[in-house]
Short mmCIF file of N, CA and C in Angstrom, two decimals:
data_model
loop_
_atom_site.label_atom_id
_atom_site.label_comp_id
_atom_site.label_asym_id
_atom_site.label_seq_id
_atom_site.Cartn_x
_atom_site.Cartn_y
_atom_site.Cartn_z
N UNK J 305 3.46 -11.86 5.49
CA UNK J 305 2.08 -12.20 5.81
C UNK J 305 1.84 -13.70 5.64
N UNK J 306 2.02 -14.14 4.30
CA UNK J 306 1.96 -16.12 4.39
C UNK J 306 2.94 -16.16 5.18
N UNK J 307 4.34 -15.86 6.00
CA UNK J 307 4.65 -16.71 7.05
C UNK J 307 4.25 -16.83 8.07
N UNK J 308 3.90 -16.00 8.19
CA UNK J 308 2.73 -15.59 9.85
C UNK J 308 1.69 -16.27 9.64
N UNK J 309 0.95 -16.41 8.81
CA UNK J 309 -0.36 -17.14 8.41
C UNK J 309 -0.05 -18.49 8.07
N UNK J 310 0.80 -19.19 7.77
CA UNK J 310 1.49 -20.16 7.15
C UNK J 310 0.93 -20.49 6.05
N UNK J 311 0.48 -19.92 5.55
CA UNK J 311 -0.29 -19.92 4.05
C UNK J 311 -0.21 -19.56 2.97
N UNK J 312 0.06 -20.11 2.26
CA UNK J 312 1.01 -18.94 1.01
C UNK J 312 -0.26 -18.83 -0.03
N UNK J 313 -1.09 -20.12 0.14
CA UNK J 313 -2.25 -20.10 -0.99
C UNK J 313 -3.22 -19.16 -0.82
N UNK J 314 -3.40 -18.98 0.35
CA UNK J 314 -4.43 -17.68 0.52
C UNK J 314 -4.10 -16.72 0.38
N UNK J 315 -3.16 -16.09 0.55
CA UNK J 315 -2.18 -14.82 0.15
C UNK J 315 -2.28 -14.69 -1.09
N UNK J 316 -1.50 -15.45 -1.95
CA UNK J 316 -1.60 -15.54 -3.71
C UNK J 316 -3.10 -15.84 -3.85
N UNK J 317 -4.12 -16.03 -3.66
CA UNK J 317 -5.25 -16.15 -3.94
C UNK J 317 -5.73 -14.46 -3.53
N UNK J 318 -5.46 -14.30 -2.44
CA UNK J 318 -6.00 -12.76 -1.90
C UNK J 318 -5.65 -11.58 -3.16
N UNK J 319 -4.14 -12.20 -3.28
CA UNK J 319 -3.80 -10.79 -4.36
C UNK J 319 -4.05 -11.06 -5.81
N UNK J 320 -4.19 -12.02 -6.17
CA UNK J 320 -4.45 -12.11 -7.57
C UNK J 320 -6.09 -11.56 -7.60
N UNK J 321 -6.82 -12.51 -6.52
CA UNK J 321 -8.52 -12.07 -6.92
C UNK J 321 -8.78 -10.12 -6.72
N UNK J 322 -7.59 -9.71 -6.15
CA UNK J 322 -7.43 -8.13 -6.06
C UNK J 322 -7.10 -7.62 -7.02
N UNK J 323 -6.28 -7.93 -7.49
CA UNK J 323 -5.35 -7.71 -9.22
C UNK J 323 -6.28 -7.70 -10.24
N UNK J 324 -7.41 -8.57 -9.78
CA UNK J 324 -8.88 -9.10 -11.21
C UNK J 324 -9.72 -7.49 -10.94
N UNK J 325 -10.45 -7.69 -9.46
CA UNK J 325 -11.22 -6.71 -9.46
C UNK J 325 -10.51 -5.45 -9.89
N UNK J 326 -9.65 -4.83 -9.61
CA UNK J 326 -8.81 -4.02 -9.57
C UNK J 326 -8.69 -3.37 -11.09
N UNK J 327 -8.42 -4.37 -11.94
CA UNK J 327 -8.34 -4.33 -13.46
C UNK J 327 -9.64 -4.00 -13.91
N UNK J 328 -10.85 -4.81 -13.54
CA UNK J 328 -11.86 -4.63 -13.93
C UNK J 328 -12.67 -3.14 -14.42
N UNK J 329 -12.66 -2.31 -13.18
CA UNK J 329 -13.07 -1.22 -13.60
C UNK J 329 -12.02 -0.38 -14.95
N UNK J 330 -11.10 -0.61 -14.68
CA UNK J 330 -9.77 0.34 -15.44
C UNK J 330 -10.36 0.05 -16.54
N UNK J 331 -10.72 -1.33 -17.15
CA UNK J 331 -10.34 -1.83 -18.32
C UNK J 331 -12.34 -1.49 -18.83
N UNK J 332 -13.03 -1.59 -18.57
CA UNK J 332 -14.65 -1.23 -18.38
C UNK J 332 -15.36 -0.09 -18.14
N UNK J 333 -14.63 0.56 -17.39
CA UNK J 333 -15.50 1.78 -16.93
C UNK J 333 -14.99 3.13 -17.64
N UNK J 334 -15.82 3.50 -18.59
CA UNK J 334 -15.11 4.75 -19.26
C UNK J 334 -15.31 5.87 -18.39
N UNK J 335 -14.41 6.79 -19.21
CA UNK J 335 -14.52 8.25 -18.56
C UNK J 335 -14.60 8.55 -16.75
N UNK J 336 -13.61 7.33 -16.63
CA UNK J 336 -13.08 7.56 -15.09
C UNK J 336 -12.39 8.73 -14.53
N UNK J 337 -12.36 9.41 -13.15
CA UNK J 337 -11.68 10.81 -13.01
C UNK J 337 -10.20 10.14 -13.18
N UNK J 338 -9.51 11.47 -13.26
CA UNK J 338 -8.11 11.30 -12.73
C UNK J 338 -8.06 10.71 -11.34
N UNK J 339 -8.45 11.57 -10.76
CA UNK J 339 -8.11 10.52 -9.09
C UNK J 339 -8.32 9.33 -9.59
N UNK J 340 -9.68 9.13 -9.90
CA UNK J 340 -10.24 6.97 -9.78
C UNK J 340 -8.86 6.64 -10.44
N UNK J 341 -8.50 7.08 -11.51
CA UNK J 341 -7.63 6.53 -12.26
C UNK J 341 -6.23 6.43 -11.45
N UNK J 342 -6.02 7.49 -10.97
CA UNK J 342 -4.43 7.36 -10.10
C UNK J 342 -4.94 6.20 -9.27
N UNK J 343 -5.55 6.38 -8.25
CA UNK J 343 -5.94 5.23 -7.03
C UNK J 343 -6.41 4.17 -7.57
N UNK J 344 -6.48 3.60 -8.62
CA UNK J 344 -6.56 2.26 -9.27
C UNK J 344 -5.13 1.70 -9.78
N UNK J 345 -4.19 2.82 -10.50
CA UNK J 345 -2.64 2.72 -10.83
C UNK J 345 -1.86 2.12 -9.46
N UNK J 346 -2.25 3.06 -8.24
CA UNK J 346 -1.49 2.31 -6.63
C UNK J 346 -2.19 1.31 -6.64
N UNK J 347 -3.56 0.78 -6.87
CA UNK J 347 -4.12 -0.52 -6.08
C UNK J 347 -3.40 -1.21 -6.93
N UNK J 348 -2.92 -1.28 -8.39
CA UNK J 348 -2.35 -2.66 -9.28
C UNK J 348 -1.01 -2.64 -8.88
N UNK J 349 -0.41 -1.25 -8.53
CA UNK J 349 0.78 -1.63 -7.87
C UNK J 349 1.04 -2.53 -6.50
N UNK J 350 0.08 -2.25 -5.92
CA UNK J 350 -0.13 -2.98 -4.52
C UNK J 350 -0.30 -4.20 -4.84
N UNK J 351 -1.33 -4.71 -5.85
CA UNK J 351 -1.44 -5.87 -6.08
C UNK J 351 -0.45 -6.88 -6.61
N UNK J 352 0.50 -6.14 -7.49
CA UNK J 352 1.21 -6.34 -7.99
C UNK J 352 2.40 -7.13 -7.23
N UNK J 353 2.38 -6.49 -6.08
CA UNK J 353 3.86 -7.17 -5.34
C UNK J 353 3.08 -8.54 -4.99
N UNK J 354 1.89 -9.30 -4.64
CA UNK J 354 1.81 -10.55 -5.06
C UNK J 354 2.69 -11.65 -5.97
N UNK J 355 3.12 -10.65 -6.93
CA UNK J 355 4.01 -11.76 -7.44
C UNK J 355 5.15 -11.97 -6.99
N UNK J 356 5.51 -11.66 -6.10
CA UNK J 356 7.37 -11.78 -5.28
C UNK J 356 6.62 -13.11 -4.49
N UNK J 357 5.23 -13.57 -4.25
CA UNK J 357 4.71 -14.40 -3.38
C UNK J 357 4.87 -15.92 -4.12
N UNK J 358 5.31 -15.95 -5.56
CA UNK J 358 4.88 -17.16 -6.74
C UNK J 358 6.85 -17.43 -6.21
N UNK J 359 7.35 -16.78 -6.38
CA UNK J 359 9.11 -17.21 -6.16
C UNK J 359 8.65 -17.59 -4.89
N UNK J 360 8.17 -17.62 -3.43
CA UNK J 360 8.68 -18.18 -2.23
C UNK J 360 7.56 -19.31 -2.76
N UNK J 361 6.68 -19.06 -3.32
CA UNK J 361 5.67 -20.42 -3.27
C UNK J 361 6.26 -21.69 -4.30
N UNK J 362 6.96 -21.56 -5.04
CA UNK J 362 8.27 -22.06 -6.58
C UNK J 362 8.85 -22.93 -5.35
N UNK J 363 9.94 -22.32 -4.68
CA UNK J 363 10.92 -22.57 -3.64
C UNK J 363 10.08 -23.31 -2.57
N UNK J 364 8.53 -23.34 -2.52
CA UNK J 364 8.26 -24.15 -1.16
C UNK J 364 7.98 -25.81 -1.88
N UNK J 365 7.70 -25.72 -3.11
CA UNK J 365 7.49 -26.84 -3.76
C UNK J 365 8.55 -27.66 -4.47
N UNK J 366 9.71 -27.17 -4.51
CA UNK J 366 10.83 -27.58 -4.94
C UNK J 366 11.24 -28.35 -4.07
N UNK J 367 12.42 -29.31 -4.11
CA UNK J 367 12.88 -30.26 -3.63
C UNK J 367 14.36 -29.03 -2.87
N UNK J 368 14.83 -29.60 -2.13
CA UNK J 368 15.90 -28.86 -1.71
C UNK J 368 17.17 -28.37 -2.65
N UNK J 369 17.53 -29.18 -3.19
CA UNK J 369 18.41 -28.58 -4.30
C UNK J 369 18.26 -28.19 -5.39
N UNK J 370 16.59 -28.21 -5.41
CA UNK J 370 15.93 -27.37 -6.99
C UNK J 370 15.40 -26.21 -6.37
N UNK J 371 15.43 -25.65 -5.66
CA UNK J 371 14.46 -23.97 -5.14
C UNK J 371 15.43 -22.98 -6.22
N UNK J 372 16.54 -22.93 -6.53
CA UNK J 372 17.42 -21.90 -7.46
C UNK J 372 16.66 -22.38 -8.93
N UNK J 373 16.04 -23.57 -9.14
CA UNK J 373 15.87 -23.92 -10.82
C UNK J 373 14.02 -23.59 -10.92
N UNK J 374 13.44 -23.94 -9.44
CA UNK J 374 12.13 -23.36 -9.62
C UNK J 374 12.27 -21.73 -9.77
N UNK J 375 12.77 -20.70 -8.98
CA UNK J 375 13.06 -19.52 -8.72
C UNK J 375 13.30 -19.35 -10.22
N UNK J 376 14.16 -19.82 -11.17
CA UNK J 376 14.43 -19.58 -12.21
C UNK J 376 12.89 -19.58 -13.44
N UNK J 377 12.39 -20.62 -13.29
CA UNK J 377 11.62 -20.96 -14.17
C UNK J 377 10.47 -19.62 -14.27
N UNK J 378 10.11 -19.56 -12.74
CA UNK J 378 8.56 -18.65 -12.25
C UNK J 378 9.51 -16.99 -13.03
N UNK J 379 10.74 -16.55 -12.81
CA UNK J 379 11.04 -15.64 -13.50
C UNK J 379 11.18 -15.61 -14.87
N UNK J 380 11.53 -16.65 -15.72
CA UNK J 380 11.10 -16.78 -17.28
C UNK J 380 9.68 -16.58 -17.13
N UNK J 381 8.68 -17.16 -16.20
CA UNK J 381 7.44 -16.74 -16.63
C UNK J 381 7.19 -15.44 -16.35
N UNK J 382 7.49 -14.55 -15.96
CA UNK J 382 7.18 -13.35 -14.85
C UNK J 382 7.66 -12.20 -15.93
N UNK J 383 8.89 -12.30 -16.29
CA UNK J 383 9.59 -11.79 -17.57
C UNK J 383 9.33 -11.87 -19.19
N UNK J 384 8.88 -13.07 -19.20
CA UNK J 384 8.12 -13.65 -20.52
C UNK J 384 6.65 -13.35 -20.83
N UNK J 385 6.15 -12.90 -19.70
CA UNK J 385 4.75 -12.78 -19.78
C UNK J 385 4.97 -10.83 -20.47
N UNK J 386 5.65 -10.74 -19.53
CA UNK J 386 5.63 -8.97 -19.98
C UNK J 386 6.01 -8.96 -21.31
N UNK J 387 7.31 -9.49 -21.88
CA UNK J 387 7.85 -9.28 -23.08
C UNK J 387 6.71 -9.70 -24.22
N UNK J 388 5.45 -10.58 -23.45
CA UNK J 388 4.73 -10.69 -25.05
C UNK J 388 3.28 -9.97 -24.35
N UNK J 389 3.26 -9.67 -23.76
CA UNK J 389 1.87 -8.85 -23.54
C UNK J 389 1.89 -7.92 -24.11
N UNK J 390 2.56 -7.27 -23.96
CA UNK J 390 2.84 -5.69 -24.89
C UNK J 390 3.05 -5.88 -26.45
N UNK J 391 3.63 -6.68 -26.84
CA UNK J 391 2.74 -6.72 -28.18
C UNK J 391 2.17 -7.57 -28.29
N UNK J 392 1.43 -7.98 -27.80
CA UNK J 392 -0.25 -8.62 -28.10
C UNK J 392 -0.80 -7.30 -27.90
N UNK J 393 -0.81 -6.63 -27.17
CA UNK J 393 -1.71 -5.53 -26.81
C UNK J 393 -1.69 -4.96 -28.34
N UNK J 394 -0.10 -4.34 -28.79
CA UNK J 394 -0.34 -3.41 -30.18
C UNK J 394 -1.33 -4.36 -31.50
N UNK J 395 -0.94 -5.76 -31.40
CA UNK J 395 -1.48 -6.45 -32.44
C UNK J 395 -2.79 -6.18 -32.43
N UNK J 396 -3.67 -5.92 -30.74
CA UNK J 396 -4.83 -6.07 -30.82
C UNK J 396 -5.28 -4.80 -31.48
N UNK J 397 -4.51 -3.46 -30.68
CA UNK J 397 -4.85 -2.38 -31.10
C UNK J 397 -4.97 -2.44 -32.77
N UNK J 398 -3.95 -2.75 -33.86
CA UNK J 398 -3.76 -2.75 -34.87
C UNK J 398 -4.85 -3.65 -35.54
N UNK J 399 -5.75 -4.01 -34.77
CA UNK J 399 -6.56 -4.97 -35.71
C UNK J 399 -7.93 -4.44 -35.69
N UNK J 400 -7.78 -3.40 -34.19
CA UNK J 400 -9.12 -2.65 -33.96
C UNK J 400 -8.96 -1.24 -34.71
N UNK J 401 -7.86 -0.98 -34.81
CA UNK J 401 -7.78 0.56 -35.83
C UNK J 401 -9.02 0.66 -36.66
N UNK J 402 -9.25 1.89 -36.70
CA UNK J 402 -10.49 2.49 -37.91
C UNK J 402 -9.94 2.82 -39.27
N UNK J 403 -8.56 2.85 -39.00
CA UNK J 403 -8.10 4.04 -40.13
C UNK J 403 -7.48 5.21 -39.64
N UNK J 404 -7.63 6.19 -38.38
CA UNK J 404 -7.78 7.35 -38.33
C UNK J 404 -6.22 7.77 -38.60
N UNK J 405 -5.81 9.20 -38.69
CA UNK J 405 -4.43 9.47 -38.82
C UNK J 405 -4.46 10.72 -38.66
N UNK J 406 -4.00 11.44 -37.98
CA UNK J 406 -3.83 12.92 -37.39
C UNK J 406 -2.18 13.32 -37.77
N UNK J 407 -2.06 13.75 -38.73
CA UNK J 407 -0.41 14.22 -39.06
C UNK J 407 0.45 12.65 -38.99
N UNK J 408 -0.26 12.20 -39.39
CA UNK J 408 0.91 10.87 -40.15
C UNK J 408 0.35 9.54 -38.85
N UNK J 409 0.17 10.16 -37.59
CA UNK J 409 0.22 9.24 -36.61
C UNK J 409 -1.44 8.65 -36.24
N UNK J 410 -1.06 7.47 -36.19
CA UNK J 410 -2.59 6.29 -35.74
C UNK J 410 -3.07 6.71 -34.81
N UNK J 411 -4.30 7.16 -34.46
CA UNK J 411 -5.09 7.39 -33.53
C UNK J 411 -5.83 6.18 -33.12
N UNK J 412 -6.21 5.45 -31.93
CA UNK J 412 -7.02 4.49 -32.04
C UNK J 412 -8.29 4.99 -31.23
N UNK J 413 -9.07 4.24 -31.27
CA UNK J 413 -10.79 4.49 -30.68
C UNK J 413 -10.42 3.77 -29.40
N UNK J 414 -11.22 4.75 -28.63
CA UNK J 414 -11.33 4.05 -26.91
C UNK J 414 -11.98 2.60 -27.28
N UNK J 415 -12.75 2.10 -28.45
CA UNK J 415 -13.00 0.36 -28.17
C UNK J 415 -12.43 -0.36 -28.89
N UNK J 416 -10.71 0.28 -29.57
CA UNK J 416 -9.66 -0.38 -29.60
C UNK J 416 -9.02 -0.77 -28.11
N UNK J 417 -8.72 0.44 -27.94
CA UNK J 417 -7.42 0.50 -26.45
C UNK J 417 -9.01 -1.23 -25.20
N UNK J 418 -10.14 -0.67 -25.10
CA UNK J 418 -10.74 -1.34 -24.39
C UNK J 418 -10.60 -3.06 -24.89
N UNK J 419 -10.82 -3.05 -26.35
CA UNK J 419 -10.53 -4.80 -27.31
C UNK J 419 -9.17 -4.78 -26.52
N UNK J 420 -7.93 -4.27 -26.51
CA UNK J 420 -6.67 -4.82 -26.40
C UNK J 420 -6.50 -4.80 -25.14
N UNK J 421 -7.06 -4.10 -24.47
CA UNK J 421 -6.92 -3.86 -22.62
C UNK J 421 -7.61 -5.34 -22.01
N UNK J 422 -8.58 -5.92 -22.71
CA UNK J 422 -8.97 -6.85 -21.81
C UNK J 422 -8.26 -8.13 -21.34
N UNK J 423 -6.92 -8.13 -22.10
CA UNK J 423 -5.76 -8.77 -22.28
C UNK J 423 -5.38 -8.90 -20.70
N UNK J 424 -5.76 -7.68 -19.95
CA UNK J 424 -4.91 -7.71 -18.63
C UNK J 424 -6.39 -8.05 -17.66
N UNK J 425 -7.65 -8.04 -17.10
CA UNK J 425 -8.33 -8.63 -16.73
C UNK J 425 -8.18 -10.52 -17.00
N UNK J 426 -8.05 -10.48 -18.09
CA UNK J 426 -8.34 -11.76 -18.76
C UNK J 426 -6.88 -12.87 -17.75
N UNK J 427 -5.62 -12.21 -18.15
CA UNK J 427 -4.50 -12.32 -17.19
C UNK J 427 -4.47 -12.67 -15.54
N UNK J 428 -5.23 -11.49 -15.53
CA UNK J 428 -4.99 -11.46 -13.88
C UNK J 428 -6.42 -13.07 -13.53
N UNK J 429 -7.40 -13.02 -14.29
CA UNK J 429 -8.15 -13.99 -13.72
C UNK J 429 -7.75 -15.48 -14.14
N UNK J 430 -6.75 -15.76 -15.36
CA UNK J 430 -5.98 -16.57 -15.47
C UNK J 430 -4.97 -17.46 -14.33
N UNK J 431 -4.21 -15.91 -13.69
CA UNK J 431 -3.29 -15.98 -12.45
C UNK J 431 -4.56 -16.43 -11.35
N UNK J 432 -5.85 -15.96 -11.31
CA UNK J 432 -6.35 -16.36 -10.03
C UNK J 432 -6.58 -17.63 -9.91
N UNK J 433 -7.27 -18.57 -11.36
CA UNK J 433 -7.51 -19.96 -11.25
C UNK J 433 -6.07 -20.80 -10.93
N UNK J 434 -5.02 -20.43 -11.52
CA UNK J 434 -3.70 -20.82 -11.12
C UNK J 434 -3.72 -20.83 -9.76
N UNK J 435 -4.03 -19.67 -9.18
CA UNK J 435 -3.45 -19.96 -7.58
C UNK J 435 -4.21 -20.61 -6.60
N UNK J 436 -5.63 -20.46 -7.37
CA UNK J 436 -6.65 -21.97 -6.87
C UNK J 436 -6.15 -22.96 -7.25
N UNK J 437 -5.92 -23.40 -8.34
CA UNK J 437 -5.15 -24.92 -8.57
C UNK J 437 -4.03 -25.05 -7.73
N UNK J 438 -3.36 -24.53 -6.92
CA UNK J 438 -2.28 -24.35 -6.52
C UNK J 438 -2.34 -25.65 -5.01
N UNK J 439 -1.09 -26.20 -5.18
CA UNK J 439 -1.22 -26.78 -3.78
C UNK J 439 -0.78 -25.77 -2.24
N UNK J 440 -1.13 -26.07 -1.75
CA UNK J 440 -0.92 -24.72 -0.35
C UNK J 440 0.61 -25.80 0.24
N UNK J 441 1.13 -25.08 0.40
CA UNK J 441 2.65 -25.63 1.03
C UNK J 441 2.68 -25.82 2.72
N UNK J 442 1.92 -24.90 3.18
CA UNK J 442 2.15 -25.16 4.56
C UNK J 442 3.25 -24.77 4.80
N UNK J 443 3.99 -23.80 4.94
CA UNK J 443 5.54 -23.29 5.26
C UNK J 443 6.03 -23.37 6.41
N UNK J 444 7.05 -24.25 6.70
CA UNK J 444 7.56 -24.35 8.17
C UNK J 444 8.29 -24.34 8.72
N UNK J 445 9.61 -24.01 7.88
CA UNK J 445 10.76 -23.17 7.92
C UNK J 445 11.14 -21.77 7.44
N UNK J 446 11.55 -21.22 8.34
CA UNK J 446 11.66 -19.97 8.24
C UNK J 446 12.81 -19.59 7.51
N UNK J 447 13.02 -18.81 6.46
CA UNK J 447 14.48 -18.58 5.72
C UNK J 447 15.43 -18.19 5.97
N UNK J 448 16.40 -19.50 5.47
CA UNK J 448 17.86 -19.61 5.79
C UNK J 448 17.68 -20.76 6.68
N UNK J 449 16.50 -20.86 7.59
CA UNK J 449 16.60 -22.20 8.78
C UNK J 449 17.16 -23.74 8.08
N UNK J 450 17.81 -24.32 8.60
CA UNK J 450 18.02 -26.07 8.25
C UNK J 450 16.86 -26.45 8.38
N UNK J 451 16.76 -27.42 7.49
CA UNK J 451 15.63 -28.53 7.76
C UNK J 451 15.32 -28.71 8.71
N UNK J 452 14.45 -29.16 9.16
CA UNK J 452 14.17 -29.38 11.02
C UNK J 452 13.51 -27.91 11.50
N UNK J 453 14.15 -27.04 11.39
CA UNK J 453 13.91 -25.87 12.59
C UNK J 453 12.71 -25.28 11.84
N UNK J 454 11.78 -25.36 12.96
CA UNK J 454 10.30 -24.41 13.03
C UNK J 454 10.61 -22.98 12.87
N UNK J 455 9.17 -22.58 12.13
CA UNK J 455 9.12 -20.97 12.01
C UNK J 455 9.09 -20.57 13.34
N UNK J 456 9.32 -19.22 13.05
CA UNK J 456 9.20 -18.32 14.45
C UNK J 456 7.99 -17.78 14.99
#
């Protein structure tokens, strides 16, 4: 879609500001059905593949023999972000605990899980100002093409 459009900034702008709304209700709206809840799980998945869009956008801003060291970096972030979100999330949970304990195991209150959930709204609208700050590349080679040769 950004090669056809030649736009990579509007694309990463499209899916991140989707990724925000998207989160929003999940993380806000209690006592959602199962359906809302499944068909909100596919929309973050949908949204989600936006990020395969930050590696071609890495690679459009790189110099020619750095697109393998940008590609590298945007995956430490991509990978790094997951490895500490998830426990930030428990820390948060653990700080919102009441106490409760049902046969040995922590129960938390829905405005624990909601305190530690806002972690991922907060994220995704993080990613959206990012991809507004973002310079738009204008893409004009098509991949694998030499320098010189126009998209298709």
């Amino acid at each position: 879609l950004s090669n056809r459009l030649r736009r990579r900034k509007a694309v990463l702008v499209g899916f991140n500001g989707f990724s925000l709304v998207v989160w929003l209700p999940l993380v806000y709206w209690p006592d959602l059905p199962n359906a809302a809840l499944y068909l909100l799980f596919v929309l973050i998945g949908i949204a989600n593949a936006g990020v395969l869009l930050n590696f071609v956008a890495a690679r459009d801003h790189a110099t020619t023999g750095r697109s393998g060291s940008a590609s590298a970096v945007v995956n430490t972030f991509v990978v790094g972000y997951g490895a500490l979100i998830m426990p930030l999330v428990g820390v948060l949970l653990d700080i919102n605990w009441d106490g409760t304990l049902v046969e040995g195991v922590r129960i938390f209150s829905a405005t624990a899980y909601e305190t530690a959930f806002v972690l991922l709204p907060v994220s995704a609208g993080v990613a959206l100002l990012a991809s507004i700050a973002l310079r738009e590349s204008h893409p004009t080679r098509a991949r694998g093409a030499r320098p010189g040769e126009a998209m298709p």
